[in-house]
Amino acid sequence: MAKIFNVNGACIPDRHYMVNLDKRLEKIKTMVDAGDYFIINRARQYGKTTLLRALAEFLKKDYYVVSMDFQRMSASKFRTENIFSVTFARDFIRLLESGNFGNTPGQSPNPKSDKSLSDDDMFAMMKLQIDKKRDELELYELFRLLTDICSNTSRPIVLIIDEVDSAANNQVFLDFLAQLRASYLDRDISPAFQSVILAGVYDIRTMKLKLRSDDEHRLNSPWNIAAKFLIDMDFSPGEIAGMLKEYENDTHTGMNVDEITGLIHSRTSGYPYLVSSLCKNIDEEIAGTEKFPDKGSAWTREGFMEAEKLLLNDNNTLFQSLTGKLTDYPQLRTMLYQLLFTGKTIPYVSQNPYIDAATMFGFIKNLNGNAVIANRIFESMLYNLFISEEFSGSKMYDAGAQDKNLFIADGHLNVRRVLEKFVETFDYLYGDEEEAFLENAGRRYFMLFLKPIINGVGNCYVESETRNRERMDLVIDYRGEQSIIEMKVWRGNAYNERGEDQLCSYLDYFHLKKGYMLSFNFNKKKTVGVREIVLGDRVLIEAVV
């Protein structure tokens, strides 16, 4: 069966095109070898389950690996200590047996093991003990049983639990974490797991443990013994290129692997789900259409742009999860809105709960000490969402929609005409507004005006490194053609000249000869309008409102 790009569930090497995980697995094994207990907490659809499955296989030559998924355990299994302990113990033994391949030739046994039984006999004996004690087995007895197992198996045991935060609000689970923590702290005198790896979206180190009553809590986390997990799970350009080369060897599309890799990474910053989604869209949705009749024509810049539009228009489970968080955390929504539209610089302070939440859910990342949107796909998705919520009452949106046909000629976007009409409309509607209002809202109004003009055909995004209160570079992609608009607040002629130089440098980066500037000028004697400036071999169209 031919391989495909997968966005639904864990990736399987024999069935799906994947990036090579070996370097990550080697780094994680170093942590396991050192006896670390740690957490892999990343946003939804970040490849956690795929990584854990690969890790379990990678570790099996040296360890027994028990890989569990708490999402499979219903809420009723956490109702009491006894029910949880029996369920956990039975699953643990079953999974341990399924991974029992016997001692590898030449392999040293567990140094703490002084066993007279084979592993299989020991597993059978433990199952009998569980059945015998099923009515009285609680966490204390469970961990005595686990200690006995750890001391008698021929290989050390690694415990992996995926979707661990699905049980995060349950007292039995918190008590289970406390027992794991105690086992870790006492492992110099009592056998314990070689390593424990917990995975989920939420960082369970922030949870508190109930001590005596519903009103009393310890200040420390039940999982404060976790080592830092610093391994980057974003796909690098080299990893994306490796996956595309494997696909190319199978399909012979003739694609420019380096170009497509650059486009994918520039839009996704290596977010695994987004990378796979774009590839899947090109392979299965774009190829075979009237405009892109075969895979060769689809794996091009133009085909990529179509795949990006499909992704942004798809109400997929990742986007649903992200937008749901905006409803659950209104202050997170406010922060992202300010970050996108006002150019407000927000320092990245991990102790800030909203910064921490935005990072945990995948919205933002730390760039040179400032919070920035994690990738251009998320940025475009958020722009589309916020603008769609305002368009019904926006005169600027209505103006752009009403005159949409004025700006398109022979399939090309006339950006100069867009600026001319925006200046005219903005001055008419808001020319008498206070400076503070215009400074905060001006760029948002331009994006509201632009949205209905390019909707369904083009897309736009802001270069993160240029987003501030003074300047914001907007990149418009329309039918494969790019236009750069520098939106800025007027701070005098000298500042404007620096802006022209910056825009020229940016045009060089995009290999363009024409650029655009939109200045919000609050001087009473300003001259509103659009003019053309020639600087060497470049043409700048400057609009002032």
Coordinates of C-alpha atoms in Angstrom, one line a residue:
M1 CA 0.0 0.0 0.0
A2 CA 1.4 3.4 -0.9
K3 CA 2.3 5.8 1.9
I4 CA 0.2 8.9 2.6
F5 CA 0.6 12.1 4.6
N6 CA -1.3 11.6 7.9
V7 CA -3.1 14.1 10.1
N8 CA -5.4 11.7 12.0
G9 CA -3.8 10.0 15.0
A10 CA -0.3 8.7 15.4
C11 CA 1.9 8.2 12.3
I12 CA 3.0 4.7 11.4
P13 CA 6.4 4.5 9.6
D14 CA 5.2 1.8 7.1
R15 CA 2.1 3.7 6.2
H16 CA 2.8 7.4 6.5
Y17 CA 5.4 9.9 5.3
M18 CA 7.2 11.1 8.5
V19 CA 10.2 13.1 9.5
N20 CA 13.1 11.1 10.9
L21 CA 12.8 11.0 14.7
D22 CA 16.1 9.3 15.4
K23 CA 17.9 12.3 16.8
R24 CA 15.1 13.1 19.2
L25 CA 14.8 9.5 20.3
E26 CA 18.6 9.4 21.1
K27 CA 18.3 12.6 23.2
I28 CA 15.3 11.2 25.1
K29 CA 17.1 7.9 25.7
T30 CA 19.9 9.8 27.3
M31 CA 17.4 11.2 29.8
V32 CA 16.0 7.7 30.3
D33 CA 19.5 6.2 30.8
A34 CA 20.1 8.9 33.4
G35 CA 17.0 7.8 35.3
D36 CA 15.1 11.1 34.7
Y37 CA 11.3 11.4 35.4
F38 CA 9.9 14.0 33.0
I39 CA 6.9 15.5 31.2
I40 CA 6.4 16.0 27.5
N41 CA 3.7 18.7 27.4
R42 CA 3.0 20.3 24.1
A43 CA -0.1 21.7 22.3
R44 CA -2.7 19.6 20.6
Q45 CA -1.6 17.6 17.6
Y46 CA 2.1 18.2 18.1
G47 CA 3.1 14.7 17.4
K48 CA 3.4 13.6 21.1
T49 CA 1.7 10.2 20.6
T50 CA 3.8 9.4 17.4
L51 CA 6.9 10.3 19.3
L52 CA 6.0 8.1 22.3
R53 CA 5.2 5.1 20.1
A54 CA 8.5 5.5 18.4
L55 CA 10.3 5.9 21.7
A56 CA 8.8 2.7 23.1
E57 CA 10.2 0.7 20.2
F58 CA 13.5 2.5 20.5
L59 CA 13.9 1.7 24.1
K60 CA 12.8 -2.0 24.0
K61 CA 16.3 -3.4 23.3
D62 CA 17.4 -2.1 26.8
Y63 CA 14.3 -1.8 28.8
Y64 CA 10.8 -3.2 29.5
V65 CA 8.5 -0.4 28.3
V66 CA 5.0 -0.1 29.6
S67 CA 3.1 2.4 27.5
M68 CA -0.3 3.4 28.8
D69 CA -3.0 5.9 27.7
F70 CA -5.1 7.5 30.4
Q71 CA -7.6 8.7 27.9
R72 CA -8.7 5.1 27.5
M73 CA -9.6 4.9 31.2
S74 CA -13.1 6.2 31.8
A75 CA -13.9 8.5 34.7
S76 CA -15.4 5.6 36.6
K77 CA -11.9 4.0 36.8
F78 CA -10.8 7.0 38.9
R79 CA -13.7 6.9 41.3
T80 CA -11.9 5.2 44.1
E81 CA -8.3 4.2 44.9
N82 CA -9.3 0.5 44.8
I83 CA -10.9 0.7 41.4
F84 CA -8.0 2.7 39.9
S85 CA -5.3 0.5 41.5
V86 CA -6.8 -2.7 40.3
T87 CA -7.4 -1.3 36.8
F88 CA -3.8 0.1 36.6
A89 CA -2.2 -3.1 38.0
R90 CA -4.0 -5.4 35.5
D91 CA -3.2 -3.1 32.5
F92 CA 0.4 -2.8 33.7
I93 CA 1.0 -6.5 33.9
R94 CA -0.8 -7.1 30.5
L95 CA 1.4 -4.5 28.8
L96 CA 4.5 -5.7 30.5
E97 CA 3.8 -9.2 29.3
S98 CA 3.2 -8.0 25.7
G99 CA 6.6 -6.4 25.7
N100 CA 8.4 -9.4 27.2
F101 CA 10.9 -10.6 24.6
G102 CA 13.3 -12.3 27.0
N103 CA 16.8 -11.2 27.8
T104 CA 18.8 -10.0 24.8
P105 CA 21.9 -12.1 24.3
G106 CA 24.9 -10.6 26.2
Q107 CA 22.6 -8.2 28.0
S108 CA 23.2 -7.6 31.7
P109 CA 20.2 -8.2 33.9
N110 CA 18.7 -5.6 36.2
P111 CA 21.5 -5.0 38.7
K112 CA 19.0 -4.9 41.5
S113 CA 17.4 -8.2 40.5
D114 CA 18.2 -11.3 42.5
K115 CA 15.6 -13.5 40.9
S116 CA 14.9 -17.2 41.0
L117 CA 11.8 -17.0 38.7
S118 CA 11.6 -16.3 35.0
D119 CA 9.9 -13.0 34.0
D120 CA 6.9 -15.0 32.6
D121 CA 6.5 -16.9 35.9
M122 CA 6.9 -13.7 37.9
F123 CA 4.2 -11.9 35.8
A124 CA 1.8 -14.9 36.3
M125 CA 2.4 -14.7 40.0
M126 CA 1.7 -11.0 40.1
K127 CA -1.5 -11.5 38.3
L128 CA -2.6 -14.0 40.9
Q129 CA -1.7 -11.5 43.7
I130 CA -3.8 -8.8 42.0
D131 CA -6.8 -11.1 41.7
K132 CA -6.4 -12.2 45.3
K133 CA -6.2 -8.7 46.6
R134 CA -8.6 -7.0 44.2
D135 CA -11.0 -5.9 46.9
E136 CA -8.2 -4.4 49.1
L137 CA -5.7 -3.2 46.5
E138 CA -5.2 0.6 46.9
L139 CA -2.4 2.9 46.0
Y140 CA -0.1 1.8 48.9
E141 CA -0.5 -1.9 48.0
L142 CA -0.3 -1.1 44.3
F143 CA 3.1 0.5 44.7
R144 CA 4.4 -2.3 46.9
L145 CA 3.5 -4.6 44.0
L146 CA 5.2 -2.3 41.5
T147 CA 8.3 -2.3 43.7
D148 CA 8.4 -6.1 43.7
I149 CA 8.1 -6.1 39.9
C150 CA 10.9 -3.5 39.5
S151 CA 13.2 -5.5 41.8
N152 CA 12.6 -8.9 40.0
T153 CA 12.5 -8.2 36.2
S154 CA 15.5 -8.9 34.1
R155 CA 15.5 -5.4 32.7
P156 CA 14.7 -2.0 34.2
I157 CA 11.2 -0.8 33.5
V158 CA 10.2 2.5 31.8
L159 CA 6.7 3.7 32.3
I160 CA 5.1 6.0 29.7
I161 CA 1.6 7.5 30.2
D162 CA 0.1 9.5 27.4
E163 CA -2.9 11.9 27.7
V164 CA -2.1 12.1 31.4
D165 CA -3.9 15.4 31.8
S166 CA -7.2 13.7 31.0
A167 CA -7.2 12.7 34.7
A168 CA -5.8 16.0 36.0
N169 CA -8.8 17.0 38.0
N170 CA -9.2 13.7 39.8
Q171 CA -8.0 13.3 43.4
V172 CA -7.0 9.7 42.9
F173 CA -4.8 10.7 40.1
L174 CA -3.1 13.4 42.2
D175 CA -2.5 10.8 44.9
F176 CA -1.1 8.4 42.3
L177 CA 1.4 11.2 41.2
A178 CA 2.4 11.6 44.8
Q179 CA 3.2 7.9 45.1
L180 CA 5.3 8.0 41.9
R181 CA 7.1 11.0 43.4
A182 CA 7.7 9.2 46.7
S183 CA 9.0 6.1 44.8
Y184 CA 11.4 8.3 42.8
L185 CA 12.7 9.9 46.0
D186 CA 13.3 6.5 47.7
R187 CA 14.7 4.7 44.7
D188 CA 18.2 4.6 46.3
I189 CA 16.8 2.2 48.9
S190 CA 13.8 0.6 47.2
P191 CA 13.6 -0.5 43.5
A192 CA 11.6 1.8 41.3
F193 CA 11.0 2.5 37.6
Q194 CA 14.1 3.4 35.6
S195 CA 12.2 6.4 34.2
V196 CA 8.6 7.7 34.1
I197 CA 7.5 9.8 31.1
L198 CA 4.1 11.6 31.3
A199 CA 2.7 13.3 28.2
G200 CA -0.2 15.8 27.6
V201 CA -1.1 19.3 26.8
Y202 CA -1.2 20.7 30.4
D203 CA 1.9 20.9 32.5
I204 CA 0.9 18.8 35.5
R205 CA 3.7 20.3 37.6
T206 CA 1.3 23.2 38.2
M207 CA -1.3 21.1 39.9
K208 CA -1.6 21.1 43.7
L209 CA -2.1 18.1 45.9
K210 CA -5.0 18.0 48.4
L211 CA -3.7 17.2 51.9
R212 CA -6.4 17.0 54.5
S213 CA -9.6 18.4 53.2
D214 CA -11.2 20.0 50.1
D215 CA -10.1 23.4 51.4
E216 CA -6.4 22.6 52.2
H217 CA -3.7 22.2 49.5
R218 CA 0.0 21.8 49.5
L219 CA 1.8 24.6 47.8
N220 CA 4.2 22.2 46.1
S221 CA 3.3 20.1 43.1
P222 CA 3.1 16.3 43.4
W223 CA 5.4 16.2 40.3
N224 CA 8.1 18.7 41.2
I225 CA 10.8 16.1 40.7
A226 CA 10.4 16.2 36.9
A227 CA 13.5 17.0 34.9
K228 CA 13.3 19.7 32.2
F229 CA 12.3 18.4 28.8
L230 CA 14.2 20.8 26.4
I231 CA 14.1 18.7 23.2
D232 CA 12.6 20.7 20.3
M233 CA 9.7 18.9 18.8
D234 CA 9.2 21.4 15.9
F235 CA 10.2 20.0 12.5
S236 CA 13.3 21.6 11.2
P237 CA 13.8 22.5 7.5
G238 CA 16.2 19.6 7.1
E239 CA 13.6 17.2 8.6
I240 CA 10.9 18.5 6.3
A241 CA 13.2 18.2 3.3
G242 CA 14.0 14.6 4.3
M243 CA 10.3 13.7 4.3
L244 CA 9.7 15.4 1.0
K245 CA 12.7 13.6 -0.6
E246 CA 11.2 10.2 0.5
Y247 CA 7.9 11.3 -1.1
E248 CA 9.7 12.5 -4.2
N249 CA 11.5 9.2 -4.6
D250 CA 8.1 7.4 -4.6
T251 CA 6.2 9.8 -6.8
H252 CA 8.8 11.6 -9.1
T253 CA 6.9 14.9 -9.2
G254 CA 9.9 17.0 -10.1
M255 CA 9.3 19.4 -7.3
N256 CA 11.9 21.8 -6.1
V257 CA 12.3 20.3 -2.6
D258 CA 14.3 23.2 -1.2
E259 CA 11.6 25.7 -2.4
I260 CA 8.7 23.7 -1.0
T261 CA 10.5 23.1 2.2
G262 CA 11.1 26.8 2.6
L263 CA 7.5 27.6 2.0
I264 CA 6.2 25.0 4.4
H265 CA 8.6 26.0 7.2
S266 CA 8.0 29.7 6.8
R267 CA 4.3 29.3 7.3
T268 CA 4.3 26.6 10.0
S269 CA 7.5 27.1 11.9
G270 CA 7.6 23.3 11.9
Y271 CA 4.4 22.7 13.8
P272 CA 3.9 19.0 13.0
Y273 CA 0.2 18.9 12.2
L274 CA 0.4 22.0 10.0
V275 CA 3.3 20.6 8.1
S276 CA 1.5 17.3 7.4
S277 CA -1.8 19.1 6.6
L278 CA -0.2 21.3 3.9
C279 CA 1.5 18.3 2.3
K280 CA -1.7 16.2 2.4
N281 CA -3.7 19.1 0.8
I282 CA -1.2 19.3 -2.0
D283 CA -1.0 15.6 -2.6
E284 CA -4.7 14.7 -2.2
E285 CA -6.7 17.9 -2.7
I286 CA -4.8 20.1 -5.1
A287 CA -3.3 17.6 -7.5
G288 CA -5.9 16.4 -10.0
T289 CA -7.9 19.7 -10.1
E290 CA -8.5 21.6 -13.3
K291 CA -5.8 24.2 -12.4
F292 CA -3.3 21.5 -11.2
P293 CA -4.0 18.4 -13.2
D294 CA -1.1 16.3 -11.9
K295 CA 1.2 16.1 -8.9
G296 CA 4.0 17.9 -10.7
S297 CA 2.0 21.0 -11.2
A298 CA 0.6 20.8 -7.6
W299 CA 4.0 20.6 -5.9
T300 CA 4.8 24.2 -6.9
R301 CA 4.6 27.6 -5.2
E302 CA 1.2 28.2 -6.8
G303 CA 0.0 24.8 -5.6
F304 CA 1.3 25.5 -2.1
M305 CA -0.6 28.7 -2.0
E306 CA -3.8 26.9 -2.8
A307 CA -3.1 24.3 -0.1
E308 CA -2.6 27.0 2.4
K309 CA -5.9 28.5 1.6
L310 CA -7.6 25.1 2.0
L311 CA -6.0 24.7 5.4
L312 CA -7.1 28.2 6.6
N313 CA -10.6 27.6 5.4
D314 CA -10.8 24.2 7.1
N315 CA -12.6 24.0 10.5
N316 CA -10.2 21.2 11.6
T317 CA -9.9 19.9 15.1
L318 CA -6.8 21.9 15.9
F319 CA -8.4 25.2 15.0
Q320 CA -11.5 24.2 16.9
S321 CA -9.4 23.5 20.0
L322 CA -7.5 26.8 19.7
T323 CA -10.6 28.9 19.2
G324 CA -12.3 27.1 22.0
K325 CA -9.5 28.2 24.3
L326 CA -10.2 31.9 23.4
T327 CA -13.7 31.4 24.8
D328 CA -12.4 29.7 27.9
Y329 CA -9.7 32.3 28.6
P330 CA -11.1 35.8 27.7
Q331 CA -7.9 37.5 28.9
L332 CA -5.8 35.3 26.6
R333 CA -8.0 36.5 23.7
T334 CA -7.5 40.1 24.7
M335 CA -3.7 39.6 24.8
L336 CA -3.6 37.9 21.3
Y337 CA -5.9 40.7 19.9
Q338 CA -3.5 43.4 21.1
L339 CA -0.5 41.5 19.8
L340 CA -2.0 41.2 16.4
F341 CA -3.6 44.6 15.7
T342 CA -2.0 47.2 17.9
G343 CA 1.7 46.3 17.6
K344 CA 1.9 46.3 21.3
T345 CA 5.1 44.6 22.5
I346 CA 4.4 42.0 25.1
P347 CA 7.5 40.7 27.1
Y348 CA 7.7 37.0 27.3
V349 CA 7.5 36.3 31.0
S350 CA 6.8 32.6 31.6
Q351 CA 5.5 33.3 35.2
N352 CA 2.6 35.3 33.7
P353 CA -0.3 32.9 33.6
Y354 CA -1.6 34.2 30.3
I355 CA 1.8 34.0 28.6
D356 CA 2.1 30.5 30.1
A357 CA -1.3 29.4 28.9
A358 CA -0.8 30.9 25.4
T359 CA 2.5 29.0 25.1
M360 CA 1.0 25.7 26.4
F361 CA -1.8 25.8 23.9
G362 CA 0.6 26.6 21.1
F363 CA -0.5 30.2 20.3
I364 CA 2.8 32.0 20.9
K365 CA 6.5 31.5 21.3
N366 CA 9.4 33.4 22.8
L367 CA 11.3 35.4 20.2
N368 CA 14.2 37.5 21.7
G369 CA 12.4 38.0 24.9
N370 CA 9.0 39.0 23.4
A371 CA 5.8 37.0 22.9
V372 CA 5.0 36.5 19.2
I373 CA 2.4 34.4 17.4
A374 CA 3.9 30.9 17.0
N375 CA 3.5 30.7 13.2
R376 CA 2.0 32.4 10.2
I377 CA -0.8 29.9 9.8
F378 CA -2.0 30.6 13.3
E379 CA -1.6 34.3 12.7
S380 CA -3.7 34.2 9.6
M381 CA -6.3 32.0 11.3
L382 CA -6.6 34.5 14.2
Y383 CA -6.7 37.5 11.8
N384 CA -9.5 35.8 9.9
L385 CA -11.4 35.0 13.1
F386 CA -11.1 38.4 14.7
I387 CA -12.0 40.2 11.5
S388 CA -15.0 38.0 10.8
E389 CA -16.4 38.9 14.2
E390 CA -16.2 42.6 13.4
F391 CA -17.2 42.7 9.8
S392 CA -21.0 42.9 10.4
G393 CA -20.7 46.3 12.0
S394 CA -17.7 47.6 10.2
K395 CA -18.0 50.4 7.7
M396 CA -14.5 49.8 6.5
Y397 CA -15.3 46.1 5.7
D398 CA -18.4 47.2 3.9
A399 CA -16.5 49.7 1.8
G400 CA -13.9 47.1 0.8
A401 CA -16.6 44.6 -0.1
Q402 CA -18.7 47.2 -2.0
D403 CA -15.8 48.3 -4.3
K404 CA -14.1 44.9 -4.5
N405 CA -14.2 44.7 -8.3
L406 CA -12.4 48.0 -8.7
F407 CA -9.1 46.5 -7.4
I408 CA -8.8 43.4 -9.6
A409 CA -7.7 43.7 -13.2
D410 CA -6.9 40.6 -15.3
G411 CA -6.5 38.5 -12.2
H412 CA -4.0 40.9 -10.5
L413 CA -4.5 42.9 -7.4
N414 CA -4.0 46.6 -7.9
V415 CA -2.5 47.5 -4.5
R416 CA -2.1 51.2 -5.4
R417 CA -5.8 51.4 -6.1
V418 CA -6.5 49.7 -2.8
L419 CA -4.5 52.3 -0.9
E420 CA -6.1 55.2 -2.8
K421 CA -9.6 54.0 -1.9
F422 CA -8.7 53.2 1.7
V423 CA -7.2 56.7 2.2
E424 CA -10.4 58.2 0.8
T425 CA -12.7 56.1 2.9
F426 CA -10.7 56.3 6.1
D427 CA -10.4 60.1 5.9
Y428 CA -14.1 60.4 5.3
L429 CA -15.1 58.1 8.2
Y430 CA -12.4 58.7 10.8
G431 CA -10.5 61.9 9.9
D432 CA -11.7 63.7 13.0
E433 CA -11.1 61.0 15.5
E434 CA -8.6 61.4 18.4
E435 CA -5.0 60.4 17.8
A436 CA -5.0 57.6 20.4
F437 CA -8.0 55.9 18.7
L438 CA -6.4 56.1 15.3
E439 CA -3.0 54.9 16.4
N440 CA -4.5 51.8 18.0
A441 CA -7.1 51.1 15.4
G442 CA -5.7 52.3 12.1
R443 CA -3.9 49.2 11.0
R444 CA -6.9 47.0 12.0
Y445 CA -9.1 49.1 9.8
F446 CA -6.9 48.6 6.8
M447 CA -7.0 44.9 7.3
L448 CA -10.8 45.0 7.6
F449 CA -10.9 47.0 4.4
L450 CA -8.5 44.5 2.7
K451 CA -10.1 41.3 3.8
P452 CA -13.2 41.2 1.5
I453 CA -11.0 42.3 -1.4
I454 CA -8.7 39.3 -1.2
N455 CA -11.1 36.9 0.5
G456 CA -11.2 33.4 -1.1
V457 CA -8.3 34.2 -3.5
G458 CA -5.5 35.8 -1.5
N459 CA -4.0 35.8 2.0
C460 CA -2.0 38.2 4.1
Y461 CA 0.2 37.9 7.2
V462 CA 2.4 40.2 9.2
E463 CA 6.2 39.7 9.6
S464 CA 6.6 39.1 13.3
E465 CA 10.0 40.8 13.6
T466 CA 8.5 44.1 12.3
R467 CA 5.4 44.2 14.5
N468 CA 5.5 47.1 16.9
R469 CA 3.7 50.3 17.7
E470 CA 5.8 52.2 15.1
R471 CA 5.9 49.8 12.2
M472 CA 4.2 46.6 10.8
D473 CA 5.0 45.0 7.5
L474 CA 2.0 43.3 5.9
V475 CA 2.7 40.7 3.2
I476 CA -0.1 40.0 0.7
D477 CA -0.2 36.9 -1.4
Y478 CA -2.7 37.1 -4.2
R479 CA -2.6 34.4 -6.9
G480 CA 1.0 33.7 -6.2
E481 CA 2.0 37.4 -6.4
Q482 CA 3.4 39.1 -3.3
S483 CA 3.1 42.7 -2.3
I484 CA 4.7 44.3 0.8
I485 CA 3.0 47.1 2.6
E486 CA 4.8 48.9 5.5
M487 CA 2.1 50.3 7.8
K488 CA 3.5 52.8 10.3
V489 CA 2.8 55.8 12.4
W490 CA 4.2 59.1 11.0
R491 CA 7.0 60.4 13.2
G492 CA 8.5 63.0 10.9
N493 CA 10.5 63.1 7.7
A494 CA 13.7 61.5 9.1
Y495 CA 11.7 58.6 10.5
N496 CA 9.9 58.3 7.2
E497 CA 13.1 58.1 5.2
R498 CA 14.4 55.4 7.5
G499 CA 11.2 53.5 6.8
E500 CA 11.8 53.9 3.1
D501 CA 15.2 52.3 3.5
Q502 CA 13.8 49.5 5.6
L503 CA 11.2 48.8 3.0
C504 CA 13.7 48.7 0.2
S505 CA 15.8 46.2 2.1
Y506 CA 12.7 44.1 2.6
L507 CA 11.9 44.3 -1.1
D508 CA 15.4 43.0 -1.8
Y509 CA 14.6 40.0 0.4
F510 CA 11.5 39.2 -1.6
H511 CA 13.1 40.1 -4.9
L512 CA 10.6 42.8 -5.6
K513 CA 11.0 46.2 -7.3
K514 CA 7.8 47.8 -6.0
G515 CA 6.7 48.4 -2.4
Y516 CA 4.0 50.2 -0.5
M517 CA 3.9 52.4 2.6
L518 CA 0.8 53.3 4.6
S519 CA 1.4 56.1 7.1
F520 CA -1.0 57.2 9.8
N521 CA -0.2 60.9 10.2
F522 CA -1.7 62.9 13.1
N523 CA -0.3 66.3 12.1
K524 CA -3.1 68.9 11.6
K525 CA -1.3 70.2 8.4
K526 CA -0.8 66.7 6.9
T527 CA -1.3 66.1 3.2
V528 CA -3.7 63.2 2.7
G529 CA -3.2 61.1 -0.4
V530 CA -1.0 58.7 -2.4
R531 CA 2.3 59.5 -4.2
E532 CA 5.0 57.6 -6.0
I533 CA 8.7 57.8 -5.2
V534 CA 11.5 56.4 -7.2
L535 CA 14.6 55.2 -5.3
G536 CA 17.2 53.8 -7.7
D537 CA 15.5 50.9 -9.5
R538 CA 12.7 50.6 -6.9
V539 CA 9.3 52.3 -6.9
L540 CA 7.6 53.1 -3.6
I541 CA 3.9 54.0 -3.4
E542 CA 3.3 56.0 -0.2
A543 CA -0.2 56.6 1.2
V544 CA -0.9 59.0 4.0
V545 CA -4.0 59.2 6.1

